[in-house]
């Protein structure tokens, strides 16, 4: 009888200890949101006159993902079309090509914007 009680306590302890690890693993998997053609995104920019002058409504921007040890590689992952303004520091855009993740960078000439999931 003592062995059964000891085994039950040990099983409960192992379950309690391993549960938080499983929750953290699920959070990391959820963090990778891939947005596809037709999805809307927000493009965060500095709000300076240079960016507003460079990027206009209807423009198509190339989207890059930085990879590598120190993010030294830029890989083209798609394109977005600027649809309008979403506040002082955001453009609203639609994905027209590729698969884009939050944190990718949309560029046109010297202006760059950070791709974000719309709220």
C-alpha angles and dihedrals in degrees: 000000000000091000091054093051091046090049092050092051091048092049091050091049093051091048093050093048096047097046097077091051090056092050092053092050090053091051092055092051092050091053093072102082112173115197119202139201112308096026119123121235137179120236113211115211137171095254094233121144091247093062094044090049094048099045117054134179110279094026119136114223126197114235122216134188118212114223139168136069095304096017091259096142120079115199121188109236104168150308136269131200118220110235104173149309124302102187133315097306103029139075120200112228142172126223109243100170138020135358116295132192132202107271097037117128125238114203141185117181105306098345122091134185132192114237113232134177110253115254 
